[in-house]
Amino acid sequence: MLRKYGVLTGLAILLSACQPSPSFLVSTSPISSHEADLYKEVLIEAALIFVFVTGALIWILIRYRSRGDKALPPQIHGKTSWIIIPVFLIVALDGMDFVWMVQTMKAVAAPQQAVSDLNIRVVGHRWWWEFDYLDQKIATANELHIPVGTTVQVALESVDVIHSFWVPQISGKTDVIPGQHNTMWLEGNEVGEFLGQCAEFCGTEHALMRFKVIVESQEDFDAWVADQQKPAYQPQTEDEKAGYEEVTGACAACHSLDPSEMDTDKVGPNLTHLFSRGTFAGGSFELTEENLRMWLEDTQAMKPGNDMDIKVLPKVRDQIIAYLLNLK
Ligand code: CUA
């Protein structure tokens, strides 16, 4: 059994590795486009220097190669021009880099807070991301919805170790450090889904600490918010009722069914609208009934080392799933 899941996990990682990895060079935001510009400028500069230096070296090697004469060529030292020219070149090139860098830093610096901003708290957990919408009073996980063209002010917190929040096509990386309040900002210029990844090694499942940023129209975002604010589904059938008892009983130590509960001490994500999300377990697996069943059969086989180490009877598992499937 364990081996089967091991192979499945391996296959999932392999398949995801085959997808084109998101690059900041394909930017869809003001931040990553400024970063990409700086990268290209420095790359071109470095390439020109490489071509010039290598070319000069090859030319000198050929032009002044030994032609059999034994005597040493004239020795040059102490010539001021040979000191001034390199110093001037280094100062000029470094000065240019410095100006580019300062310009980029200024361009990506957080804009002044405005009332129209979206305020989000990102909490790093081993190994998943909590997203709290402070003004909308919604807590969700692993999928960050933002309206296109809106400035998003992000507060970063960790409940355990150091993580790093990174959406290559949208923003740079910022460390998420326990006990320290870091901030960053985001803005998506294009509607779409953009992959994010924890960029600081944080333990066994660091690689499976992924997330998605879903940039959508203001209209779609508002509709999503309205849905997320709704209370959890009330159980109807006998199975759903039994499942609900479990979810609000034993499971409640780690998971919440209150859409507005932002208790970072809870070890697991808010489940109120679980099935409105496409992935689970740190954005690592597609959220389907089959995968959820596999997860509840043996969470440790699917994502070894995670904090959810539970055993439930098959009957109870079916009841929990019967209820969870309705959490849209
Ligand atoms: Cu969290 Cu790596």
mmCIF file of C-alpha atoms and ligand atoms in Angstrom:
data_model
loop_
_atom_site.group_PDB
_atom_site.id
_atom_site.type_symbol
_atom_site.label_atom_id
_atom_site.label_comp_id
_atom_site.label_asym_id
_atom_site.label_seq_id
_atom_site.Cartn_x
_atom_site.Cartn_y
_atom_site.Cartn_z
ATOM 1 C CA MET A 1 0.000 0.000 0.000
ATOM 2 C CA LEU A 2 2.696 2.415 1.123
ATOM 3 C CA ARG A 3 4.755 1.668 -1.929
ATOM 4 C CA LYS A 4 1.829 2.332 -4.215
ATOM 5 C CA TYR A 5 1.380 5.833 -2.784
ATOM 6 C CA GLY A 6 5.121 6.430 -2.842
ATOM 7 C CA VAL A 7 5.151 5.672 -6.556
ATOM 8 C CA LEU A 8 2.061 7.873 -7.089
ATOM 9 C CA THR A 9 3.657 10.787 -5.251
ATOM 10 C CA GLY A 10 6.863 10.302 -7.219
ATOM 11 C CA LEU A 11 4.898 10.276 -10.450
ATOM 12 C CA ALA A 12 3.003 13.434 -9.463
ATOM 13 C CA ILE A 13 6.284 15.225 -8.736
ATOM 14 C CA LEU A 14 7.778 13.994 -12.007
ATOM 15 C CA LEU A 15 4.733 15.110 -13.994
ATOM 16 C CA SER A 16 4.718 18.516 -12.378
ATOM 17 C CA ALA A 17 8.403 18.818 -13.204
ATOM 18 C CA CYS A 18 7.489 18.354 -16.874
ATOM 19 C CA GLN A 19 5.273 21.436 -16.838
ATOM 20 C CA PRO A 20 7.044 24.597 -17.924
ATOM 21 C CA SER A 21 8.204 26.115 -14.661
ATOM 22 C CA PRO A 22 6.953 29.634 -14.024
ATOM 23 C CA SER A 23 9.620 32.226 -14.708
ATOM 24 C CA PHE A 24 9.825 35.860 -13.728
ATOM 25 C CA LEU A 25 10.972 36.489 -17.300
ATOM 26 C CA VAL A 26 7.373 35.803 -18.353
ATOM 27 C CA SER A 27 6.075 38.460 -16.022
ATOM 28 C CA THR A 28 2.481 39.479 -15.513
ATOM 29 C CA SER A 29 2.980 42.154 -12.885
ATOM 30 C CA PRO A 30 4.787 45.468 -12.414
ATOM 31 C CA ILE A 31 7.179 43.940 -9.869
ATOM 32 C CA SER A 32 8.398 40.992 -11.882
ATOM 33 C CA SER A 33 8.597 43.039 -15.090
ATOM 34 C CA HIS A 34 10.955 45.531 -13.421
ATOM 35 C CA GLU A 35 12.995 42.624 -12.076
ATOM 36 C CA ALA A 36 13.072 41.006 -15.510
ATOM 37 C CA ASP A 37 14.238 44.306 -17.071
ATOM 38 C CA LEU A 38 17.111 44.576 -14.609
ATOM 39 C CA TYR A 39 18.050 40.950 -15.227
ATOM 40 C CA LYS A 40 18.124 41.496 -19.004
ATOM 41 C CA GLU A 41 20.157 44.719 -18.736
ATOM 42 C CA VAL A 42 22.797 43.067 -16.555
ATOM 43 C CA LEU A 43 22.793 39.957 -18.745
ATOM 44 C CA ILE A 44 23.404 42.012 -21.909
ATOM 45 C CA GLU A 45 26.127 44.012 -20.181
ATOM 46 C CA ALA A 46 27.828 40.834 -18.953
ATOM 47 C CA ALA A 47 27.538 39.238 -22.413
ATOM 48 C CA LEU A 48 29.152 42.293 -24.087
ATOM 49 C CA ILE A 49 32.013 42.257 -21.564
ATOM 50 C CA PHE A 50 32.467 38.515 -22.127
ATOM 51 C CA VAL A 51 32.606 38.925 -25.920
ATOM 52 C CA PHE A 52 34.999 41.893 -25.679
ATOM 53 C CA VAL A 53 37.390 40.295 -23.161
ATOM 54 C CA THR A 54 37.416 36.873 -24.810
ATOM 55 C CA GLY A 55 37.777 38.440 -28.274
ATOM 56 C CA ALA A 56 40.685 40.617 -27.154
ATOM 57 C CA LEU A 57 42.343 37.638 -25.486
ATOM 58 C CA ILE A 58 42.067 35.481 -28.610
ATOM 59 C CA TRP A 59 43.286 38.316 -30.830
ATOM 60 C CA ILE A 60 46.320 38.988 -28.591
ATOM 61 C CA LEU A 61 47.153 35.277 -28.351
ATOM 62 C CA ILE A 62 47.263 35.000 -32.136
ATOM 63 C CA ARG A 63 48.692 38.414 -32.988
ATOM 64 C CA TYR A 64 51.533 38.269 -30.428
ATOM 65 C CA ARG A 65 52.231 34.537 -30.440
ATOM 66 C CA SER A 66 55.849 33.449 -30.167
ATOM 67 C CA ARG A 67 57.594 33.371 -33.548
ATOM 68 C CA GLY A 68 60.662 31.549 -32.318
ATOM 69 C CA ASP A 69 62.606 34.566 -31.031
ATOM 70 C CA LYS A 70 64.223 33.779 -27.702
ATOM 71 C CA ALA A 71 64.411 37.347 -26.307
ATOM 72 C CA LEU A 72 61.715 38.589 -23.912
ATOM 73 C CA PRO A 73 59.296 41.094 -25.436
ATOM 74 C CA PRO A 74 59.434 44.673 -24.060
ATOM 75 C CA GLN A 75 58.101 44.640 -20.478
ATOM 76 C CA ILE A 76 55.457 47.281 -19.651
ATOM 77 C CA HIS A 77 54.862 48.385 -16.093
ATOM 78 C CA GLY A 78 54.167 51.561 -14.227
ATOM 79 C CA LYS A 79 52.230 53.109 -17.120
ATOM 80 C CA THR A 80 49.506 55.346 -15.705
ATOM 81 C CA SER A 81 47.158 54.810 -18.671
ATOM 82 C CA TRP A 82 47.021 51.042 -17.966
ATOM 83 C CA ILE A 83 45.815 51.827 -14.462
ATOM 84 C CA ILE A 84 43.405 54.620 -15.337
ATOM 85 C CA ILE A 85 41.575 52.830 -18.181
ATOM 86 C CA PRO A 86 40.535 49.696 -16.171
ATOM 87 C CA VAL A 87 39.651 51.793 -13.109
ATOM 88 C CA PHE A 88 37.514 54.067 -15.276
ATOM 89 C CA LEU A 89 35.801 51.055 -16.907
ATOM 90 C CA ILE A 90 35.042 49.388 -13.581
ATOM 91 C CA VAL A 91 33.694 52.589 -12.035
ATOM 92 C CA ALA A 92 31.565 53.333 -15.107
ATOM 93 C CA LEU A 93 30.091 49.817 -15.379
ATOM 94 C CA ASP A 94 29.480 49.406 -11.652
ATOM 95 C CA GLY A 95 28.034 52.913 -11.543
ATOM 96 C CA MET A 96 25.606 51.976 -14.338
ATOM 97 C CA ASP A 97 24.614 48.777 -12.484
ATOM 98 C CA PHE A 98 24.154 50.754 -9.295
ATOM 99 C CA VAL A 99 21.818 53.235 -10.998
ATOM 100 C CA TRP A 100 19.788 50.412 -12.598
ATOM 101 C CA MET A 101 19.535 48.651 -9.267
ATOM 102 C CA VAL A 102 18.427 51.711 -7.340
ATOM 103 C CA GLN A 103 15.861 52.497 -10.056
ATOM 104 C CA THR A 104 14.492 48.943 -9.820
ATOM 105 C CA MET A 105 14.391 49.040 -6.023
ATOM 106 C CA LYS A 106 12.457 52.282 -6.203
ATOM 107 C CA ALA A 107 10.076 50.878 -8.803
ATOM 108 C CA VAL A 108 9.262 47.755 -6.795
ATOM 109 C CA ALA A 109 9.047 49.484 -3.401
ATOM 110 C CA ALA A 110 5.642 49.106 -1.774
ATOM 111 C CA PRO A 111 3.218 51.856 -2.773
ATOM 112 C CA GLN A 112 1.562 53.992 -0.099
ATOM 113 C CA GLN A 113 -1.344 52.225 1.595
ATOM 114 C CA ALA A 114 -4.658 53.195 0.029
ATOM 115 C CA VAL A 115 -8.259 52.422 0.950
ATOM 116 C CA SER A 116 -8.719 50.544 -2.319
ATOM 117 C CA ASP A 117 -5.937 48.086 -1.421
ATOM 118 C CA LEU A 118 -6.653 44.478 -0.622
ATOM 119 C CA ASN A 119 -5.146 43.521 2.747
ATOM 120 C CA ILE A 120 -4.088 39.931 3.140
ATOM 121 C CA ARG A 121 -2.262 38.012 5.805
ATOM 122 C CA VAL A 122 -0.214 35.079 4.562
ATOM 123 C CA VAL A 123 0.672 32.496 7.193
ATOM 124 C CA GLY A 124 3.284 29.846 6.507
ATOM 125 C CA HIS A 125 2.623 26.440 8.070
ATOM 126 C CA ARG A 126 4.586 23.256 7.548
ATOM 127 C CA TRP A 127 3.636 22.607 4.735
ATOM 128 C CA TRP A 128 0.797 24.699 3.429
ATOM 129 C CA TRP A 129 -0.201 28.340 3.116
ATOM 130 C CA GLU A 130 -2.987 30.067 5.006
ATOM 131 C CA PHE A 131 -4.519 33.149 3.363
ATOM 132 C CA ASP A 132 -6.547 35.470 5.594
ATOM 133 C CA TYR A 133 -8.547 38.287 3.994
ATOM 134 C CA LEU A 134 -8.532 40.736 6.868
ATOM 135 C CA ASP A 135 -11.239 43.149 5.629
ATOM 136 C CA GLN A 136 -13.475 40.551 3.990
ATOM 137 C CA LYS A 137 -13.143 38.251 7.024
ATOM 138 C CA ILE A 138 -12.371 35.096 5.101
ATOM 139 C CA ALA A 139 -9.809 32.425 5.855
ATOM 140 C CA THR A 140 -8.725 30.070 3.094
ATOM 141 C CA ALA A 141 -5.693 28.045 2.036
ATOM 142 C CA ASN A 142 -3.323 27.377 -0.831
ATOM 143 C CA GLU A 143 -5.230 29.397 -3.452
ATOM 144 C CA LEU A 144 -4.961 33.159 -3.280
ATOM 145 C CA HIS A 145 -7.653 35.018 -5.212
ATOM 146 C CA ILE A 146 -6.880 38.630 -6.138
ATOM 147 C CA PRO A 147 -8.632 41.095 -8.437
ATOM 148 C CA VAL A 148 -6.675 42.145 -11.530
ATOM 149 C CA GLY A 149 -4.917 45.518 -11.312
ATOM 150 C CA THR A 150 -5.454 45.943 -7.564
ATOM 151 C CA THR A 151 -2.636 46.606 -5.136
ATOM 152 C CA VAL A 152 -2.480 43.794 -2.611
ATOM 153 C CA GLN A 153 -0.729 44.525 0.690
ATOM 154 C CA VAL A 154 0.586 41.322 2.165
ATOM 155 C CA ALA A 155 1.565 40.701 5.789
ATOM 156 C CA LEU A 156 3.721 37.611 6.200
ATOM 157 C CA GLU A 157 3.800 35.416 9.286
ATOM 158 C CA SER A 158 5.018 31.960 10.141
ATOM 159 C CA VAL A 159 3.834 29.696 12.934
ATOM 160 C CA ASP A 160 6.823 27.364 12.838
ATOM 161 C CA VAL A 161 9.995 27.746 10.738
ATOM 162 C CA ILE A 162 11.270 30.130 8.062
ATOM 163 C CA HIS A 163 9.421 29.880 4.751
ATOM 164 C CA SER A 164 9.636 32.139 1.708
ATOM 165 C CA PHE A 165 6.680 33.416 -0.273
ATOM 166 C CA TRP A 166 7.328 33.523 -4.014
ATOM 167 C CA VAL A 167 5.152 33.807 -7.113
ATOM 168 C CA PRO A 168 7.777 34.087 -9.879
ATOM 169 C CA GLN A 169 5.537 35.709 -12.494
ATOM 170 C CA ILE A 170 4.064 38.211 -10.048
ATOM 171 C CA SER A 171 6.428 39.046 -7.209
ATOM 172 C CA GLY A 172 9.881 38.624 -5.795
ATOM 173 C CA LYS A 173 10.580 36.424 -2.784
ATOM 174 C CA THR A 174 10.095 37.537 0.782
ATOM 175 C CA ASP A 175 11.022 35.425 3.787
ATOM 176 C CA VAL A 176 8.262 34.416 6.178
ATOM 177 C CA ILE A 177 9.915 34.358 9.583
ATOM 178 C CA PRO A 178 8.432 33.232 12.914
ATOM 179 C CA GLY A 179 8.208 36.116 15.377
ATOM 180 C CA GLN A 180 8.856 38.732 12.715
ATOM 181 C CA HIS A 181 6.352 40.821 10.810
ATOM 182 C CA ASN A 182 7.434 41.049 7.156
ATOM 183 C CA THR A 183 5.419 42.746 4.450
ATOM 184 C CA MET A 184 5.347 42.784 0.683
ATOM 185 C CA TRP A 185 2.956 43.799 -2.054
ATOM 186 C CA LEU A 186 1.544 42.234 -5.193
ATOM 187 C CA GLU A 187 -0.313 43.252 -8.264
ATOM 188 C CA GLY A 188 -1.515 41.000 -11.059
ATOM 189 C CA ASN A 189 -1.855 42.622 -14.488
ATOM 190 C CA GLU A 190 -3.282 39.602 -16.274
ATOM 191 C CA VAL A 191 -6.210 37.342 -15.495
ATOM 192 C CA GLY A 192 -5.009 33.771 -14.966
ATOM 193 C CA GLU A 193 -3.548 31.265 -12.547
ATOM 194 C CA PHE A 194 0.051 31.630 -11.457
ATOM 195 C CA LEU A 195 2.059 29.087 -9.538
ATOM 196 C CA GLY A 196 3.750 29.944 -6.269
ATOM 197 C CA GLN A 197 6.243 27.979 -4.249
ATOM 198 C CA CYS A 198 7.863 28.137 -0.845
ATOM 199 C CA ALA A 199 11.405 29.219 -1.666
ATOM 200 C CA GLU A 200 13.170 28.501 1.626
ATOM 201 C CA PHE A 201 13.976 24.950 2.652
ATOM 202 C CA CYS A 202 11.604 24.248 5.536
ATOM 203 C CA GLY A 203 11.721 20.485 6.052
ATOM 204 C CA THR A 204 10.722 17.193 4.464
ATOM 205 C CA GLU A 205 7.840 18.496 2.384
ATOM 206 C CA HIS A 206 9.305 21.858 1.377
ATOM 207 C CA ALA A 207 8.865 20.905 -2.284
ATOM 208 C CA LEU A 208 5.169 20.237 -1.689
ATOM 209 C CA MET A 209 4.515 23.642 -0.146
ATOM 210 C CA ARG A 210 2.983 25.158 -3.217
ATOM 211 C CA PHE A 211 0.155 27.521 -3.922
ATOM 212 C CA LYS A 212 -1.626 29.296 -6.703
ATOM 213 C CA VAL A 213 -2.439 32.939 -7.231
ATOM 214 C CA ILE A 214 -5.706 33.303 -9.095
ATOM 215 C CA VAL A 215 -5.936 36.725 -10.706
ATOM 216 C CA GLU A 216 -9.525 37.424 -11.741
ATOM 217 C CA SER A 217 -11.807 40.271 -12.776
ATOM 218 C CA GLN A 218 -13.178 42.451 -9.972
ATOM 219 C CA GLU A 219 -16.611 40.951 -10.669
ATOM 220 C CA ASP A 220 -15.401 37.362 -10.315
ATOM 221 C CA PHE A 221 -13.441 38.276 -7.223
ATOM 222 C CA ASP A 222 -16.482 39.882 -5.577
ATOM 223 C CA ALA A 223 -18.563 36.800 -6.366
ATOM 224 C CA TRP A 224 -15.858 34.574 -4.897
ATOM 225 C CA VAL A 225 -15.728 36.691 -1.717
ATOM 226 C CA ALA A 226 -19.521 36.544 -1.332
ATOM 227 C CA ASP A 227 -19.415 32.735 -1.646
ATOM 228 C CA GLN A 228 -16.544 32.388 0.799
ATOM 229 C CA GLN A 229 -18.366 34.478 3.400
ATOM 230 C CA LYS A 230 -21.319 32.096 3.438
ATOM 231 C CA PRO A 231 -21.529 29.715 6.398
ATOM 232 C CA ALA A 232 -20.664 26.058 6.007
ATOM 233 C CA TYR A 233 -23.133 23.667 4.395
ATOM 234 C CA GLN A 234 -25.619 22.140 6.806
ATOM 235 C CA PRO A 235 -25.772 18.324 6.636
ATOM 236 C CA GLN A 236 -28.927 16.732 5.177
ATOM 237 C CA THR A 237 -28.568 12.970 4.946
ATOM 238 C CA GLU A 238 -27.737 10.597 7.812
ATOM 239 C CA ASP A 239 -24.210 10.039 6.469
ATOM 240 C CA GLU A 240 -23.622 13.777 6.088
ATOM 241 C CA LYS A 241 -24.873 14.374 9.613
ATOM 242 C CA ALA A 242 -22.522 11.728 11.021
ATOM 243 C CA GLY A 243 -19.664 13.228 8.996
ATOM 244 C CA TYR A 244 -20.517 16.709 10.251
ATOM 245 C CA GLU A 245 -20.324 15.434 13.843
ATOM 246 C CA GLU A 246 -16.761 14.243 13.162
ATOM 247 C CA VAL A 247 -15.678 17.398 11.365
ATOM 248 C CA THR A 248 -17.013 19.610 14.157
ATOM 249 C CA GLY A 249 -15.804 17.126 16.781
ATOM 250 C CA ALA A 250 -12.396 15.462 16.559
ATOM 251 C CA CYS A 251 -11.350 17.331 13.387
ATOM 252 C CA ALA A 252 -12.166 20.709 14.950
ATOM 253 C CA ALA A 253 -8.965 20.633 16.991
ATOM 254 C CA CYS A 254 -7.102 21.421 13.778
ATOM 255 C CA HIS A 255 -9.709 22.541 11.226
ATOM 256 C CA SER A 256 -12.359 25.231 11.325
ATOM 257 C CA LEU A 257 -15.815 25.298 9.761
ATOM 258 C CA ASP A 258 -16.253 29.005 10.432
ATOM 259 C CA PRO A 259 -15.428 30.960 7.241
ATOM 260 C CA SER A 260 -14.115 33.910 9.248
ATOM 261 C CA GLU A 261 -11.998 32.038 11.770
ATOM 262 C CA MET A 262 -8.378 33.117 11.377
ATOM 263 C CA ASP A 263 -6.878 31.157 14.232
ATOM 264 C CA THR A 264 -3.268 30.592 13.211
ATOM 265 C CA ASP A 265 -2.873 28.094 16.060
ATOM 266 C CA LYS A 266 -5.062 25.682 14.130
ATOM 267 C CA VAL A 267 -2.702 23.203 12.531
ATOM 268 C CA GLY A 268 -4.833 22.569 9.430
ATOM 269 C CA PRO A 269 -6.609 24.731 6.859
ATOM 270 C CA ASN A 270 -10.120 26.146 7.167
ATOM 271 C CA LEU A 271 -12.513 23.648 5.582
ATOM 272 C CA THR A 272 -15.652 25.799 5.214
ATOM 273 C CA HIS A 273 -15.404 25.993 1.433
ATOM 274 C CA LEU A 274 -12.917 23.183 0.875
ATOM 275 C CA PHE A 275 -14.301 22.120 -2.506
ATOM 276 C CA SER A 276 -14.176 25.641 -3.911
ATOM 277 C CA ARG A 277 -10.455 24.937 -4.165
ATOM 278 C CA GLY A 278 -8.842 22.874 -6.898
ATOM 279 C CA THR A 279 -5.984 21.482 -4.833
ATOM 280 C CA PHE A 280 -5.190 20.411 -1.278
ATOM 281 C CA ALA A 281 -2.303 19.495 1.030
ATOM 282 C CA GLY A 282 -0.164 22.513 0.183
ATOM 283 C CA GLY A 283 -1.414 22.802 -3.401
ATOM 284 C CA SER A 284 0.180 19.420 -4.083
ATOM 285 C CA PHE A 285 -2.735 17.228 -5.109
ATOM 286 C CA GLU A 286 -5.792 17.815 -7.212
ATOM 287 C CA LEU A 287 -8.834 17.986 -4.953
ATOM 288 C CA THR A 288 -11.026 15.112 -6.101
ATOM 289 C CA GLU A 289 -13.128 12.659 -4.123
ATOM 290 C CA GLU A 290 -10.701 9.896 -5.041
ATOM 291 C CA ASN A 291 -7.631 11.812 -3.873
ATOM 292 C CA LEU A 292 -9.381 12.912 -0.694
ATOM 293 C CA ARG A 293 -10.252 9.281 0.058
ATOM 294 C CA MET A 294 -6.652 8.291 -0.528
ATOM 295 C CA TRP A 295 -5.544 11.121 1.763
ATOM 296 C CA LEU A 296 -7.849 10.054 4.606
ATOM 297 C CA GLU A 297 -6.770 6.434 4.202
ATOM 298 C CA ASP A 298 -3.144 7.337 4.843
ATOM 299 C CA THR A 299 -2.048 10.968 4.859
ATOM 300 C CA GLN A 300 1.500 9.973 5.727
ATOM 301 C CA ALA A 301 1.837 7.868 2.592
ATOM 302 C CA MET A 302 0.820 10.772 0.370
ATOM 303 C CA LYS A 303 2.800 13.467 2.135
ATOM 304 C CA PRO A 304 5.185 11.908 4.642
ATOM 305 C CA GLY A 305 5.881 13.933 7.768
ATOM 306 C CA ASN A 306 2.825 16.185 7.624
ATOM 307 C CA ASP A 307 1.054 17.039 10.872
ATOM 308 C CA MET A 308 -2.118 15.147 10.002
ATOM 309 C CA ASP A 309 -1.379 11.700 11.371
ATOM 310 C CA ILE A 310 -4.790 10.152 11.925
ATOM 311 C CA LYS A 311 -6.494 6.825 11.576
ATOM 312 C CA VAL A 312 -10.239 6.650 10.961
ATOM 313 C CA LEU A 313 -12.481 3.640 10.464
ATOM 314 C CA PRO A 314 -13.551 3.142 6.826
ATOM 315 C CA LYS A 315 -17.191 3.796 7.744
ATOM 316 C CA VAL A 316 -16.365 7.075 9.483
ATOM 317 C CA ARG A 317 -14.126 8.053 6.584
ATOM 318 C CA ASP A 318 -17.021 7.606 4.162
ATOM 319 C CA GLN A 319 -19.248 9.746 6.382
ATOM 320 C CA ILE A 320 -16.631 12.508 6.615
ATOM 321 C CA ILE A 321 -16.212 12.463 2.842
ATOM 322 C CA ALA A 322 -19.990 12.482 2.319
ATOM 323 C CA TYR A 323 -20.114 15.745 4.259
ATOM 324 C CA LEU A 324 -16.906 17.341 2.938
ATOM 325 C CA LEU A 325 -18.008 16.882 -0.692
ATOM 326 C CA ASN A 326 -20.719 19.481 -0.073
ATOM 327 C CA LEU A 327 -18.352 22.191 1.130
ATOM 328 C CA LYS A 328 -18.387 24.160 -2.091
HETATM 329 CU CU1 CUA B 1 7.970 26.299 3.500
HETATM 330 CU CU2 CUA B 1 9.837 25.636 2.241
#
